[in-house]
Coordinates of C-alpha atoms in Angstrom, one line a residue:
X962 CA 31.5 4.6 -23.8
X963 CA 33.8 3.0 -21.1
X964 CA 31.5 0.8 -18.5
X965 CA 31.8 0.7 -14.9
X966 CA 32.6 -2.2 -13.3
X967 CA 29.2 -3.7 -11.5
X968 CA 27.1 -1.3 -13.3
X969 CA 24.7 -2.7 -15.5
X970 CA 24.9 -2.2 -19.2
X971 CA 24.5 1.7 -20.8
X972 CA 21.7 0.6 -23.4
X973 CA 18.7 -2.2 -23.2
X974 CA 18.7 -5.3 -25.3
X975 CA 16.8 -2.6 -27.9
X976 CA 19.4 -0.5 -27.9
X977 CA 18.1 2.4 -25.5
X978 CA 20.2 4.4 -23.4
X979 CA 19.7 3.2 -19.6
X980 CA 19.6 6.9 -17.6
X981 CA 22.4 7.5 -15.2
X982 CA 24.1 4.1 -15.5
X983 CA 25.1 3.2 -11.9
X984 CA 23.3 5.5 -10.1
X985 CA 21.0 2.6 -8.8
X986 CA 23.7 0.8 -7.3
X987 CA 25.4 3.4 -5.6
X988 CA 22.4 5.0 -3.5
X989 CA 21.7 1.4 -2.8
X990 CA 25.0 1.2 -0.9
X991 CA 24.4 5.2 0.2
X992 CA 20.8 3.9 2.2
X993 CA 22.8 0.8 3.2
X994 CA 25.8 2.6 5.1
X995 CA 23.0 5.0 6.4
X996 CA 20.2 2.0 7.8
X997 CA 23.4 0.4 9.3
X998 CA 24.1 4.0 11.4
X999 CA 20.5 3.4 12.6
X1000 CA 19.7 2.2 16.9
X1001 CA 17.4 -0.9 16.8
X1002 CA 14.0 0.5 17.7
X1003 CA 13.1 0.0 21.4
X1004 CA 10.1 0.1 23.5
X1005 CA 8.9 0.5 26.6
X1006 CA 6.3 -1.3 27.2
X1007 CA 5.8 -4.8 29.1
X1008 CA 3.1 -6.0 26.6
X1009 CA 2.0 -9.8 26.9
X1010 CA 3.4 -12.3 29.6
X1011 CA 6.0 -14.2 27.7
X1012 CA 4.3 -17.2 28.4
X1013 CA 1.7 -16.2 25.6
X1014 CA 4.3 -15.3 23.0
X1015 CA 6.3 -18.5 23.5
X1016 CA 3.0 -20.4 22.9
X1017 CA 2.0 -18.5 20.0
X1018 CA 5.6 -19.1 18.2
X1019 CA 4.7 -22.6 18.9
X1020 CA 1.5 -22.4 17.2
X1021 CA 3.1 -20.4 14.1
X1022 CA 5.6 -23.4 13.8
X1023 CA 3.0 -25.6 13.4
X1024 CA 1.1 -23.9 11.1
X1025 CA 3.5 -23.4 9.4
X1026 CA 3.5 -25.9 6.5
X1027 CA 0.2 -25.8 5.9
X1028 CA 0.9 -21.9 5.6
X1029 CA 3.3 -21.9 3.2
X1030 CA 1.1 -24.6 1.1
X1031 CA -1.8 -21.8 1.0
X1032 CA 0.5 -18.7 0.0
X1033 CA 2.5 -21.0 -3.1
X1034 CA -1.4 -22.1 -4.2
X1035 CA -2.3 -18.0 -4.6
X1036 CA 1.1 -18.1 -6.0
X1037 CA 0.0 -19.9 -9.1
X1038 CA -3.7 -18.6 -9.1
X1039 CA -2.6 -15.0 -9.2
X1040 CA -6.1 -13.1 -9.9
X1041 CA -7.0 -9.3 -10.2
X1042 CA -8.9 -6.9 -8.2
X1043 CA -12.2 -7.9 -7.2
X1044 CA -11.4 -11.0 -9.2
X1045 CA -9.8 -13.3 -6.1
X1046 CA -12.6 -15.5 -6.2
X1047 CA -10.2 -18.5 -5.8
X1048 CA -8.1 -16.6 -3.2
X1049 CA -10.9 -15.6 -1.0
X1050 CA -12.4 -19.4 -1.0
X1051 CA -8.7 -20.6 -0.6
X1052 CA -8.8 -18.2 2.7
X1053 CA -11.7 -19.0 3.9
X1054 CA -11.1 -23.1 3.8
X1055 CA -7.4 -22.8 5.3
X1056 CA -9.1 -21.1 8.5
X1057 CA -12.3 -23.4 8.1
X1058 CA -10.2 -26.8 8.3
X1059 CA -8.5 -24.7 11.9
X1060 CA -12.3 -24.5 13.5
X1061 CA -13.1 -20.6 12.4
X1062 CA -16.0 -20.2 10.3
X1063 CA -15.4 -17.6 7.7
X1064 CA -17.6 -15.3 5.5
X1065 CA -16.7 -15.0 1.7
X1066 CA -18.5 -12.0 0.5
X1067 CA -18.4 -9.6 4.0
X1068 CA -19.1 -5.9 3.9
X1069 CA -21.1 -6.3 0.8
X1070 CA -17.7 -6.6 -1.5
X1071 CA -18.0 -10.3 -3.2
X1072 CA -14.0 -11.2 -2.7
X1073 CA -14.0 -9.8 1.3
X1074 CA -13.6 -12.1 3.8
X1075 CA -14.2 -12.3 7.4
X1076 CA -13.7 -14.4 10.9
X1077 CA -13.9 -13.6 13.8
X1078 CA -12.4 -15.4 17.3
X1079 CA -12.8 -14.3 20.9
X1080 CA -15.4 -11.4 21.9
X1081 CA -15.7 -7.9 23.5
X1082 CA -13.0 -5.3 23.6
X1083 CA -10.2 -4.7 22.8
X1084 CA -10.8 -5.4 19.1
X1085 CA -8.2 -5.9 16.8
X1086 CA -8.7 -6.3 13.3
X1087 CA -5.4 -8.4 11.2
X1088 CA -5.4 -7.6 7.7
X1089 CA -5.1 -9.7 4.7
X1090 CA -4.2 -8.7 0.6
X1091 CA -4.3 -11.5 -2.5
X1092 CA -4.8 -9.2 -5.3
X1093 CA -2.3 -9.8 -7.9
X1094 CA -1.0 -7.4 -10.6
X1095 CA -2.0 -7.9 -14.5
X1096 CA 1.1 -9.7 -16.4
X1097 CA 3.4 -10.1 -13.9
X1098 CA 1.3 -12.2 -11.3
X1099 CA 1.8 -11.9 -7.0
X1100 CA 4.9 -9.5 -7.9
X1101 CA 4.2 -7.5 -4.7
X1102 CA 3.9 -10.6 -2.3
X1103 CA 0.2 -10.8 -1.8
X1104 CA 0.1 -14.3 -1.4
X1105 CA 2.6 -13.8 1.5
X1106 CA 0.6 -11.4 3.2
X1107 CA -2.5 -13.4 3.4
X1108 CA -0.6 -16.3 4.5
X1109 CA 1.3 -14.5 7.6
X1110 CA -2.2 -12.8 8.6
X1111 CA -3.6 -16.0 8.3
X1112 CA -1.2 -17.8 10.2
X1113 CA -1.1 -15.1 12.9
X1114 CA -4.9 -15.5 13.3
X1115 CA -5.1 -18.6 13.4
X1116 CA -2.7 -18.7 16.0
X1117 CA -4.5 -15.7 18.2
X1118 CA -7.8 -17.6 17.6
X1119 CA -5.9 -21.0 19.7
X1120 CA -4.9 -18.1 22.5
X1121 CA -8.3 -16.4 22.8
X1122 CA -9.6 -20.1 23.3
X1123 CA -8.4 -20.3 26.5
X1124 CA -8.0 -16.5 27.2
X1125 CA -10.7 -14.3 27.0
X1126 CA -8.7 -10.6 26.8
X1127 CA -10.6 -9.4 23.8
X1128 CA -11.4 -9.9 20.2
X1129 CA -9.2 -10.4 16.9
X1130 CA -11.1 -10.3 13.3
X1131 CA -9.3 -11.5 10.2
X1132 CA -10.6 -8.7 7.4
X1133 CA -9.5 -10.1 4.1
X1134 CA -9.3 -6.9 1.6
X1135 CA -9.4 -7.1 -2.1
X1136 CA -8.5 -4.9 -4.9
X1137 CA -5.2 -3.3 -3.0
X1138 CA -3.9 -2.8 -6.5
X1139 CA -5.6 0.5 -7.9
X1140 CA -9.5 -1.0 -6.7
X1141 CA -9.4 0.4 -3.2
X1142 CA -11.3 -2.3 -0.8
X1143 CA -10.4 -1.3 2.1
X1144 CA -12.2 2.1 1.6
X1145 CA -15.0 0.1 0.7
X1146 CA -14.8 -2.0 3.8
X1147 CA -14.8 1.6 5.6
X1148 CA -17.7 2.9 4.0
X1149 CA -19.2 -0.5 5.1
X1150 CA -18.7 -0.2 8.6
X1151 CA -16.1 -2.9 8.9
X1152 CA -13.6 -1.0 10.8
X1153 CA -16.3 1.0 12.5
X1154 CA -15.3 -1.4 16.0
X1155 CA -12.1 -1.9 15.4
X1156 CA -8.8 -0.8 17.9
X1157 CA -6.1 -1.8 16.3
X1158 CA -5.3 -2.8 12.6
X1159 CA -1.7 -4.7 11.3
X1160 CA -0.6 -6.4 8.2
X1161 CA 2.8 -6.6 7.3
X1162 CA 4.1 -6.4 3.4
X1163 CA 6.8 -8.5 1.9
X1164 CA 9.8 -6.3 0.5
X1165 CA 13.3 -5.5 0.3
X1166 CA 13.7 -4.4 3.6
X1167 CA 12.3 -5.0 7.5
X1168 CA 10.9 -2.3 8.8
X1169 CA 8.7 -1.5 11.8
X1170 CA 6.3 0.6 9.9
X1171 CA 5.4 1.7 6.9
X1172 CA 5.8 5.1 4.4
X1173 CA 3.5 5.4 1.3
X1174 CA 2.2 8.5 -0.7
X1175 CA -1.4 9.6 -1.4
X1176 CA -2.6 8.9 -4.4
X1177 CA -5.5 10.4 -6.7
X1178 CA -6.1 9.7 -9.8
X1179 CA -7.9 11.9 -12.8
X1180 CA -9.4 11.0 -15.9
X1181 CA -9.6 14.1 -18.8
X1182 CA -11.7 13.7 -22.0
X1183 CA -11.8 17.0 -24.1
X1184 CA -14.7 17.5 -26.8
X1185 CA -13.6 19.7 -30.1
X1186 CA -15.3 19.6 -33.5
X1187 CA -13.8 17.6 -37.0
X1188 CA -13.0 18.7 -39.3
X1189 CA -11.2 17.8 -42.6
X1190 CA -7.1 18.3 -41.1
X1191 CA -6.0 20.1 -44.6
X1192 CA -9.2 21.0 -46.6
X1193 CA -11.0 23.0 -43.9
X1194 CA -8.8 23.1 -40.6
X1195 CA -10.2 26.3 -39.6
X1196 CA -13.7 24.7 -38.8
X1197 CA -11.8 22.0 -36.2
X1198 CA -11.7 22.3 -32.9
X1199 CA -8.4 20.2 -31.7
X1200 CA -9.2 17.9 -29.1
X1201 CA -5.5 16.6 -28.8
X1202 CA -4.6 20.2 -28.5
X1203 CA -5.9 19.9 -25.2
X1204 CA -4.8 16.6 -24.2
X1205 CA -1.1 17.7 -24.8
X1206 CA -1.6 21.2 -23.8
X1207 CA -2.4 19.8 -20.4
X1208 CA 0.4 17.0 -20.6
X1209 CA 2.8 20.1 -20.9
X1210 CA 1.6 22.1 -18.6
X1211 CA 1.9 18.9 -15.7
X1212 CA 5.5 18.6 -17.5
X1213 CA 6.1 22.1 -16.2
X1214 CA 4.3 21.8 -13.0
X1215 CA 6.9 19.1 -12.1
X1216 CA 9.6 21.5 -11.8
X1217 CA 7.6 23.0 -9.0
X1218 CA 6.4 20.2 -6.6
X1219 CA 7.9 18.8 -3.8
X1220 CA 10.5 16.2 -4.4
X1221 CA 8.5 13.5 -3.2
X1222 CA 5.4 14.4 -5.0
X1223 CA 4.9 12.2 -8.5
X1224 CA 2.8 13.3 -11.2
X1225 CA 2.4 11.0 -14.2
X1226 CA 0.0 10.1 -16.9
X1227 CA -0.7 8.7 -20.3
X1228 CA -2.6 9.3 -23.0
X1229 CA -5.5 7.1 -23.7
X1230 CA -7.1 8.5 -27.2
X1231 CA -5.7 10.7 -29.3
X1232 CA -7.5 10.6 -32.5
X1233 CA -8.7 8.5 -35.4
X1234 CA -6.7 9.6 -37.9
X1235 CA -4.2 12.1 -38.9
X1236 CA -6.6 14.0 -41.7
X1237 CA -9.1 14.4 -39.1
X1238 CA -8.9 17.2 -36.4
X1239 CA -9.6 15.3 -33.4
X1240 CA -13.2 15.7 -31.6
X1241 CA -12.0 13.8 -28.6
X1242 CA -9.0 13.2 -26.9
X1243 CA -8.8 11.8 -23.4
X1244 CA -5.8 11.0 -21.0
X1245 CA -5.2 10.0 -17.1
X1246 CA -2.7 11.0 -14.6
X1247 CA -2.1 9.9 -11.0
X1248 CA -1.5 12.5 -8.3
X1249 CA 0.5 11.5 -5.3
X1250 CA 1.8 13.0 -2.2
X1251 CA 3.5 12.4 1.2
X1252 CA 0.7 14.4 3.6
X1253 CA -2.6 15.4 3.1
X1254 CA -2.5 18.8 3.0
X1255 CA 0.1 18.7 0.5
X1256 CA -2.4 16.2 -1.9
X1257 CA -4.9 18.7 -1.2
X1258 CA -2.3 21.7 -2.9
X1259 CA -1.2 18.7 -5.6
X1260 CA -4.7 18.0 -6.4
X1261 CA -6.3 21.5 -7.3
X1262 CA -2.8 22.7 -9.2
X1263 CA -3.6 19.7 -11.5
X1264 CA -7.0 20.3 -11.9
X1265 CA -6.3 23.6 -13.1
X1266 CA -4.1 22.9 -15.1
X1267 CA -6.8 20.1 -17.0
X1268 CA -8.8 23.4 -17.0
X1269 CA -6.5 25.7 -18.5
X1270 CA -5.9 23.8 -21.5
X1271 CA -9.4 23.4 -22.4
X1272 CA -9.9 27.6 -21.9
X1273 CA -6.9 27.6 -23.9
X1274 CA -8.1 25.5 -26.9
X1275 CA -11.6 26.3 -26.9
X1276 CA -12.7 22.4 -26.1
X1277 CA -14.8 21.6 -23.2
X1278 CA -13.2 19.5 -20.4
X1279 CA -14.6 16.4 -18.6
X1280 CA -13.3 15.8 -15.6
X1281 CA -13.4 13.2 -13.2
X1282 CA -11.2 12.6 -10.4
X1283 CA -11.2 9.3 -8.4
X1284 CA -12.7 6.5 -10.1
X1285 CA -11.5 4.6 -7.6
X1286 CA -10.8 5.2 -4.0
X1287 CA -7.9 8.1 -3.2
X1288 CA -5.4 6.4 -1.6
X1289 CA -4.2 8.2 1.7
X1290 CA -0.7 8.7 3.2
X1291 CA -0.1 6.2 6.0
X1292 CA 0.1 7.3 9.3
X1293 CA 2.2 5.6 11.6
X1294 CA 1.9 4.5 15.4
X1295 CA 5.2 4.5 17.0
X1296 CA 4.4 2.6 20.2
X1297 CA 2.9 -0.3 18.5
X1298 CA 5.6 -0.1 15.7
X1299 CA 8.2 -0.9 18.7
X1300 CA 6.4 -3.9 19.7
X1301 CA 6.6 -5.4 16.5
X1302 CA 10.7 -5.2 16.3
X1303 CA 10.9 -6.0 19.4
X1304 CA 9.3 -9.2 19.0
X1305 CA 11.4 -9.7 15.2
X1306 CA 14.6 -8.2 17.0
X1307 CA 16.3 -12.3 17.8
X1308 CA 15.6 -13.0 14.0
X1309 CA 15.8 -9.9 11.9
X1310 CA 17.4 -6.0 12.7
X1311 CA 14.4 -4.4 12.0
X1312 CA 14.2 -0.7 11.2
X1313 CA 12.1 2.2 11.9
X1314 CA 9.8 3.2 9.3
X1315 CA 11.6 6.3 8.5
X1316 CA 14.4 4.2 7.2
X1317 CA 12.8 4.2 3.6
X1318 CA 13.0 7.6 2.4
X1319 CA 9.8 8.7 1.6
X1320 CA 10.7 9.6 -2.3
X1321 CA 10.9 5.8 -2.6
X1322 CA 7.8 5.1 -1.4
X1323 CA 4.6 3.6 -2.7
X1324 CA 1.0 3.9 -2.0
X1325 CA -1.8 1.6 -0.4
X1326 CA -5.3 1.9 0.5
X1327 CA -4.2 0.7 4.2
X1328 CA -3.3 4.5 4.4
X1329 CA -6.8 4.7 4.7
X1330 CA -7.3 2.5 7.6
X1331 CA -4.7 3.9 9.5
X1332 CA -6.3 7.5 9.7
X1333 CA -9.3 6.5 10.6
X1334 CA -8.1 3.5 13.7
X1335 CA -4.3 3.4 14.9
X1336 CA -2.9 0.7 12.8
X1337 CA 1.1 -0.3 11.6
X1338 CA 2.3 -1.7 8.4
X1339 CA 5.5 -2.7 8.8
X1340 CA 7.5 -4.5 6.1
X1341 CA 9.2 -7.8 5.7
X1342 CA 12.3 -8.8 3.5
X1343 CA 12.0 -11.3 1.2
X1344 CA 14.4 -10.0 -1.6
X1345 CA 17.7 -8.5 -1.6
X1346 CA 17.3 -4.8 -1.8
X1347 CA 18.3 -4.2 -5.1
X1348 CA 14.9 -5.8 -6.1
X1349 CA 11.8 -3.9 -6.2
X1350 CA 8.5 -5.0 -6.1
X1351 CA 6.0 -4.9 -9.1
X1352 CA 8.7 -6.6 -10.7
X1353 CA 9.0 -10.4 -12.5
X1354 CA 12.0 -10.7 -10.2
X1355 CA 10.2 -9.8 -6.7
X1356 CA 7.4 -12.3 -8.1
X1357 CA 9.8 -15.1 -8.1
X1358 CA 11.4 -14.4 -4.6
X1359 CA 7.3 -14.5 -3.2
X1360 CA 7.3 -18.1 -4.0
X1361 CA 11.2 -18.2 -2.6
X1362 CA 12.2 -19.9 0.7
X1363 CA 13.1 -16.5 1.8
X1364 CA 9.0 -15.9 1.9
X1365 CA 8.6 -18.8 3.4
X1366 CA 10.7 -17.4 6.3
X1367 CA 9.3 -14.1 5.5
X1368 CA 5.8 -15.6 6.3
X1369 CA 6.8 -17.5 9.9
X1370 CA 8.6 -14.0 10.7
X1371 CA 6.0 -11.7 9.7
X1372 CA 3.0 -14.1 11.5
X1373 CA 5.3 -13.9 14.8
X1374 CA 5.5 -9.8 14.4
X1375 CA 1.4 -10.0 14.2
X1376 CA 0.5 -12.2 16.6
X1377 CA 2.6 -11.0 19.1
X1378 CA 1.9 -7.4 18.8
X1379 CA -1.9 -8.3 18.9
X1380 CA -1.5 -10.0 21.8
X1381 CA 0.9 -7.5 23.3
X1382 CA -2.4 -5.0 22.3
X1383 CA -4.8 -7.4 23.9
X1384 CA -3.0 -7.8 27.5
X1385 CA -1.3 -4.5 28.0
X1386 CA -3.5 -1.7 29.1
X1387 CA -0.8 1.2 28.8
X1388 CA 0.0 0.5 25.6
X1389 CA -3.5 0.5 24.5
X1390 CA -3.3 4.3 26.2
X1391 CA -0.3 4.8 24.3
X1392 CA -1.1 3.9 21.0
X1393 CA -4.2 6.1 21.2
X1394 CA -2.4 9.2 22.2
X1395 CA 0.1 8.8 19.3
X1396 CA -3.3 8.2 16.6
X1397 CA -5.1 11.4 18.5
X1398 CA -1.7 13.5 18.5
X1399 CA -1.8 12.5 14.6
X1400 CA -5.0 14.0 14.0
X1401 CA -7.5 11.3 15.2
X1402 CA -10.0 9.4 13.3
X1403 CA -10.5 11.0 9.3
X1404 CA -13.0 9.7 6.8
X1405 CA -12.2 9.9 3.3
X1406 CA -13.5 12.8 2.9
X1407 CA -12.4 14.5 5.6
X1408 CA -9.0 13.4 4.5
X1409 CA -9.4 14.9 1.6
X1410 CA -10.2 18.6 2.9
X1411 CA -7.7 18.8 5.2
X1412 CA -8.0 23.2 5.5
X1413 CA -12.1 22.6 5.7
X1414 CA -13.2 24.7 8.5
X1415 CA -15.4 22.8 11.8
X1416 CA -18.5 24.7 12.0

C-alpha cells in the first residue's frame, strides 16, 4: 500500500495495521485553521490595580528558579495516588523555606496539603496535582501544576502581606488520576469557605478554561456453577457468558450514544481453565459523558445492560458502581476565564475553552470542585499539539524548557486572576451570576441525580 507523505507508517513495529493512517494529522491541521479563525477572549472588567500585577510578575520571576527546581524533583519521584508522600513533603518545604507553614495530611487524606496566607473574605482556594501515572511517570504534567500553584501562592502570600483584601489557601489534592481527592477534600469540608478555585494544566494547547467528561466507573462479577466443560456441560452455569454477553451488548449500545460519550471496559477474570465452565467472571467499564444529565441516561443504560446479561444467562450479577469518586463534567466561569487571557494575552494567544472540542476531552475530579464553587481550569501548552498527554512523549516535554516557561506563564495567569478576584468587587458579582445561572452549588450526589425532584 502506497504511503502518504508525512503520514506515519500503515502497520506498528509488530506488524499491526495503524487505523485510518493520516487521519491524525489532518484534523490536527482541521482544529488548527479553525483556533486560528477564533477572537482573543476579552473582558470587561478592571480587576486589580496594575501596580499589584507588575509586582506579582516580579515576584513569579524570582521564584522562579527555585520553582522549576521543585517541579524537575517530582519529575524524577513520580509516585501514585495517595502515594505522593515525597511530593506532598517536597510541597510543603518549598513554601516552608518562603515563611508559610503548611499541613501535610489536611482534610483527613495523608498526601493533602494545606497553607494558608491573609484572612477573611474573599477566599480563594489555588489548586495543586502531583499524582503521577503507573509506567509512564508525570506524563500529564503534574509536577508542573504544583509548581505554577506553588509559585502563584507564594507570590499572593508576599501581596496579602502588605494588603489585606482577603484570603488565598493553597489545597494540594492527591490521587487526580482515577483516586478522586478532591471529592474527598469536599466531603471534608475543604472547599466548604472557599469563593474561587483555579489550577491550570499543562497540555498541547492554551486555553482559558477547561472541557472534560463525567466519568463513572462499574465493576461486574457474575456467579455461575462448574462444571466439567465436555463431560457434564449441562450442569454449568457460564459465568463468562455473562461477562461477554454484557461486553456485546455495551458494543451495541455504542452505536447509540452521543458522539462524545465513551464507553469502554476490560475483562478482568474469565476463567481458570478451558474444561471448566466458569463460576466467575468479572469485568469493568468506564462510563463518561459531557453533562450530567446525559451521565445520568449513560449510567442506567449500562447498568441495565450488566443486568440483562445476567437474566439472560441465568448467573447472578454483582454490581458496584463507583469505587472511586465519579468524576463530574467541568463547568466553566466565563468572566474569570477572561481575566486569565487577559493577563497571558502579551505572552501566549490564549483560547476559549470551547476551542477543544469536547469529543477530545478528558476527565478530572476538579469537575467536581467547579459545581460546587465557581472555579476555571484553564490549560497551558507545553508540547506541540500533536502530542497528547498520558503519553512517554508528553512526560518528557514536563521536564522540557517549554514547562519551565509553561510554569512562569501558568503562575502569572493564577496569581493574577486571584488578585483580580481579590480587588474587584464586580467581578466577584459576575462570577457568581455565571456559577448560579449554571446551576449553583451540587454535591456529588446531587450531581449525580440531576431529574431528582426538590421536595
Amino acid at each position: 500500500m502506497r504511503e502518504i507523505a508525512g503520514t506515519p507508517p500503515a502497520t506498528d513495529a509488530g506488524g499491526v495495521r495503524r487505523p485510518y493512517p493520516g487521519l491524525a494529522e489532518r484534523r490536527r491541521r482541521e482544529l488548527l485553521e479553525r483556533q486560528s479563525a477564533i477572537p482573543p477572549v476579552t473582558s470587561p472588567h478592571a480587576g486589580a490595580p496594575a501596580a499589584v500585577h507588575r509586582r506579582l510578575r516580579e515576584r513569579i520571576a524570582a521564584l522562579h528558579e527555585a520553582l522549576c527546581a521543585f517541579s524537575l524533583d517530582l519529575h524524577a519521584h513520580p509516585e501514585l495516588a495517595y502515594e505522593e508522600h515525597h511530593a506532598a513533603a517536597a510541597l510543603a518545604d518549598l513554601v516552608g523555606r518562603y515563611g508559610v507553614a503548611a499541613e501535610v495530611g489536611a482534610y483527613g487524606v495523608p498526601t493533602a496539603v494545606r497553607a494558608v496566607v491573609g484572612t477573611g473574605s474573599p477566599r480563594v482556594a489555588v489548586v495543586a496535582e502531583y499524582d503521577a501515572l503507573p509506567g509512564i511517570g508525570h506524563a500529564c504534567g503534574h509536577n508542573v501544576i504544583a509548581a505554577s500553584s506553588a509559585g502563584a501562592f507564594l507570590a499572593l502570600a508576599e501581596l496579602l502581606a502588605d494588603a489585606p483584601v482577603g484570603a488565598v489557601e493553597l489545597v494540594g489534592t492527591p490521587a487526580e488520576e482515577g483516586g478522586g481527592g478532591k471529592q474527598r477534600i469536599l466531603d471534608a469540608g475543604g472547599f466548604d469557605e472557599i469563593d474561587f478555585a483555579i489550577m491550570v494544566h499543562p497540555g498541547n494547547l492554551d486555553l482559558a478554561g477547561g472541557r472534560s467528561l463525567g466519568f463513572r466507573q462499574v465493576a461486574v462479577t457474575y456467579h455461575g456453577l462448574a462444571a466439567h466443560a465436555s463431560t457434564a456441560p449441562h450442569l454449568g452455569v457460564n459465568a463468562l457468558d455473562a461477562v461477554v454477553a454484557a461486553y456485546n451488548g455495551i458494543a451495541q449500545l455504542r452505536q447509540h450514544i452521543l458522539p462524545s460519550d465513551r464507553v469502554h471496559g476490560i475483562i478482568t477474570d474469565g476463567g481458570q481453565a478451558p474444561n471448566i465452565v466458569p463460576a466467575k467472571a468479572s469485568a469493568v467499564f468506564y462510563v463518561r459523558s459531557a453533562e450530567l444529565d446525559t451521565l445520568a441516561e449513560l449510567h442506567t443504560r449500562v447498568d441495565a445492560i450488566l443486568r440483562a446479561a445476567a437474566l439472560s444467562t441465568g448467573t447472578r450479577a454483582e454490581i458496584t458502581w463507583d469505587a472511586a469518586a465519579p468524576y463530574l463534567p467541568l463547568r466553566p466561569n466565563e468572566p474569570l476565564e477572561a481575566r486569565y487571557a487577559h493577563h497571558l494575552a502579551d505572552r501566549r494567544r490564549v483560547l476559549p475553552g470551547s476551542a477543544r472540542p469536547v469529543e477530545t476531552a478528558a476527565s478530572t475530579d476538579m469537575g467536581n470542585v467547579s459545581v460546587y464553587v465557581p472555579a476555571i481550569h484553564p490549560s497551558v501548552a507545553i508540547a506541540p499539539p500533536d502530542v497528547a498527554n498520558h503519553t512517554p512523549e508528553f512526560a518528557a516535554y514536563a521536564a522540557s524548557e517549554s514547562a519551565a516557561t509553561g510554569i512562569r506563564d501558568a503562575a502569572i495567569g493564577i496569581a493574577s486572576t486571584v488578585a483580580d478576584f481579590l480587588y474587584d468587587e464586580r467581578l466577584r458579582a459576575d462570577a457568581r451570576a455565571d456559577f448560579e445561572a449554571r446551576g449553583g452549588r451540587l454535591t456529588l450526589a446531587d450531581a449525580l441525580n440531576p431529574h431528582k425532584e426538590t421536595p
